[in-house]
Short mmCIF file of C-alpha atoms and ligand atoms in Angstrom, two decimals:
data_model
loop_
_atom_site.label_atom_id
_atom_site.label_comp_id
_atom_site.label_asym_id
_atom_site.label_seq_id
_atom_site.Cartn_x
_atom_site.Cartn_y
_atom_site.Cartn_z
CA MET K 509 0.00 0.00 0.00
CA ASN K 510 1.64 3.24 -1.10
CA PHE K 511 0.85 6.76 -2.24
CA LEU K 512 2.46 9.32 -4.51
CA PRO K 513 3.11 12.60 -2.68
CA ALA K 514 3.09 14.55 -5.97
CA LEU K 515 -0.60 13.75 -6.50
CA ILE K 516 -1.83 15.11 -3.17
CA THR K 517 -2.50 18.78 -2.49
CA VAL K 518 -3.47 20.63 0.67
CA GLU K 519 -7.01 21.04 -0.74
CA HIS K 520 -7.44 17.45 -1.87
CA HIS K 521 -6.68 14.62 0.49
CA LEU K 522 -6.49 11.03 -0.62
CA GLU K 523 -8.64 8.14 0.62
CA LEU K 524 -7.07 4.72 0.37
CA LYS K 525 -8.83 1.42 0.98
CA GLU K 526 -6.82 -1.68 0.25
CA GLU K 527 -6.43 -5.32 1.13
CA ILE K 528 -2.86 -6.21 2.06
CA PRO K 529 -1.76 -9.87 2.10
CA SER K 530 -1.31 -11.04 5.68
CA GLU K 531 2.09 -12.51 4.74
CA ILE K 532 3.59 -9.04 5.33
CA LEU K 533 3.08 -9.60 9.07
CA GLY K 534 5.69 -12.34 8.98
CA LEU K 535 3.96 -14.38 11.67
CA GLY K 536 5.94 -17.44 12.67
CA GLU K 537 2.80 -19.63 12.80
CA ALA K 538 4.10 -21.16 16.04
CA SER K 539 1.78 -19.05 18.17
CA ALA K 540 0.03 -16.74 15.69
CA LYS K 541 -1.60 -17.36 12.31
CA ALA K 542 -3.38 -14.98 9.96
CA LEU K 543 -6.82 -16.06 8.80
CA LYS K 544 -7.47 -13.35 6.24
CA PRO K 545 -5.88 -10.34 4.51
CA ILE K 546 -5.45 -7.02 6.29
CA LEU K 547 -8.03 -4.42 5.35
CA ALA K 548 -6.52 -0.94 5.59
CA GLU K 549 -8.54 2.25 5.27
CA VAL K 550 -6.60 5.49 5.56
CA THR K 551 -6.78 9.16 4.68
CA VAL K 552 -3.65 10.96 3.50
CA GLN K 553 -3.65 14.70 4.17
CA LYS K 554 -1.08 17.23 3.15
CA GLU K 555 -0.16 19.76 5.83
CA GLU K 556 2.29 22.28 4.48
CA GLU K 557 5.13 19.99 3.32
CA ASP K 558 4.22 17.01 5.52
CA PHE K 559 1.78 14.17 5.02
CA LEU K 560 -0.44 12.89 7.78
CA VAL K 561 -1.82 9.37 7.36
CA THR K 562 -4.69 8.36 9.65
CA GLY K 563 -7.15 5.51 9.67
CA TRP K 564 -7.58 1.87 10.61
CA ALA K 565 -6.15 -1.51 9.75
CA GLN K 566 -8.00 -4.66 10.64
CA THR K 567 -7.69 -8.37 10.23
CA SER K 568 -8.45 -11.63 11.96
CA LEU K 569 -5.75 -13.78 13.48
CA SER K 570 -5.62 -17.03 15.33
CA LEU K 571 -3.45 -17.07 18.45
CA LEU K 572 -2.33 -19.97 20.56
CA CYS K 573 -3.77 -19.78 24.07
CA GLY K 574 -1.00 -19.90 26.67
CA ARG K 575 -3.34 -21.62 29.11
CA CYS K 576 -4.94 -24.37 27.01
CA ALA K 577 -2.57 -24.56 24.01
CA GLU K 578 -5.56 -24.28 21.66
CA TRP K 579 -5.97 -21.88 18.76
CA MET K 580 -8.42 -19.09 19.44
CA PRO K 581 -9.83 -16.44 17.10
CA TRP K 582 -8.29 -13.00 17.67
CA PRO K 583 -9.74 -10.07 15.71
CA VAL K 584 -7.40 -7.09 15.49
CA ARG K 585 -8.28 -3.49 14.75
CA ALA K 586 -5.32 -1.13 14.89
CA ARG K 587 -5.31 2.64 14.75
CA VAL K 588 -3.05 4.00 12.01
CA GLU K 589 -1.48 7.42 12.52
CA HIS K 590 1.80 8.41 10.93
CA LEU K 591 3.38 11.70 9.98
CA PHE K 592 5.76 11.82 7.03
CA GLU K 593 8.02 14.84 7.00
CA ALA K 594 9.63 16.37 3.94
CA PRO K 595 11.68 15.66 1.90
CA HIS K 596 9.59 12.88 0.35
CA ALA K 597 10.40 9.98 -1.92
CA ASN K 598 8.42 9.74 -5.18
CA SER K 599 6.34 7.01 -3.61
CA ILE K 600 5.74 6.41 0.09
CA ASP K 601 5.19 2.81 1.15
CA LEU K 602 2.74 2.47 4.05
CA THR K 603 2.98 -1.30 4.32
CA PRO K 604 5.77 -1.51 6.95
CA PHE K 605 3.93 1.04 9.10
CA ILE K 606 0.68 -0.89 8.93
CA ARG K 607 2.55 -4.08 9.78
CA GLU K 608 3.96 -2.34 12.87
CA ASP K 609 0.55 -1.00 13.91
CA ILE K 610 -1.00 -4.48 13.77
CA LEU K 611 1.88 -6.22 15.56
CA LEU K 612 1.76 -3.67 18.39
CA GLU K 613 -1.85 -4.71 19.04
CA LEU K 614 -0.89 -8.31 19.73
CA PRO K 615 -0.38 -9.45 23.32
CA LEU K 616 2.99 -10.92 24.31
CA ASN K 617 1.27 -13.85 25.94
CA ALA K 618 -2.19 -14.52 24.64
CA VAL K 619 -4.58 -16.36 26.90
CA CYS K 620 -8.26 -17.01 26.43
CA ARG K 621 -10.69 -15.03 28.52
CA LEU K 622 -12.35 -17.31 31.03
CA GLY K 623 -16.07 -16.95 31.63
CA ALA K 624 -17.38 -15.95 35.05
CA ASP K 625 -17.66 -19.67 35.85
CA GLY K 626 -13.96 -20.22 35.01
CA ARG K 627 -14.74 -21.93 31.70
CA CYS K 628 -12.49 -21.50 28.64
CA PRO K 629 -14.63 -20.37 25.68
CA VAL K 630 -12.52 -22.39 23.22
CA THR K 631 -12.00 -25.75 24.91
CA GLY K 632 -14.94 -25.61 27.33
CA GLU K 633 -12.58 -26.67 30.09
CA PHE K 634 -12.97 -25.37 33.63
CA TYR K 635 -10.11 -23.69 35.46
CA GLN K 636 -9.95 -22.99 39.17
CA PRO K 637 -9.04 -19.46 40.09
CA ARG K 638 -5.43 -19.43 41.23
CA PRO K 639 -4.46 -18.09 44.65
CA GLU K 640 -3.38 -14.45 44.37
CA SER K 641 0.08 -15.13 45.73
CA SER K 642 1.92 -17.68 47.83
CA ASP K 643 1.47 -15.58 50.97
CA SER K 644 -2.28 -15.21 50.55
CA LEU K 645 -4.58 -15.62 53.54
CA VAL K 646 -5.43 -19.12 52.47
CA SER K 647 -2.88 -21.60 53.70
CA GLU K 648 -1.23 -24.12 51.39
CA GLY K 649 -3.02 -26.88 53.24
CA VAL K 650 -6.38 -25.76 51.92
CA TRP K 651 -5.19 -26.04 48.31
CA ASP K 652 -3.76 -29.48 49.00
CA ALA K 653 -7.07 -30.56 50.41
CA LEU K 654 -8.89 -29.18 47.40
CA SER K 655 -6.66 -30.99 44.95
CA LYS K 656 -7.18 -34.24 46.82
CA LEU K 657 -10.93 -33.71 46.57
CA LYS K 658 -10.56 -33.15 42.82
CA THR K 659 -8.59 -36.31 42.18
CA LYS K 660 -11.23 -38.45 43.91
CA ASP K 661 -13.74 -38.04 41.07
ZN1 ZN Z 1228 -8.12 -21.34 26.68
#
């Protein structure tokens, strides 16, 4: 996705709407996969000698849940906002900037969001809430007792 600075004037901004192949994200596929192309919608405005690019980029990814090791759908919508200062090349490539905007939206460690009942929405498995810290008010003995109860059934 690129634009030609020579074709944009202060009076006339440029609207761009394009699908960018998700391969540009360079996802390793070990913990993140792209399910569809990136849809980018931006406006390029000329302000004196600079260009301001604003808009959105969205796509749908699949991330590996750090808790259940299952793939979960992960829609991404990233805000795009970049200022290009003069002097300008004949053509300005927005693709690396959009890649950056999308990657910044991804969590370092993705985990599914458990329901109020502690159920994973992807696997349907139940998880017990973990004690806040090792020196919580609840003694270790209580957790031992609970785990013994669990293994009985
Ligand atoms: Zn999960």
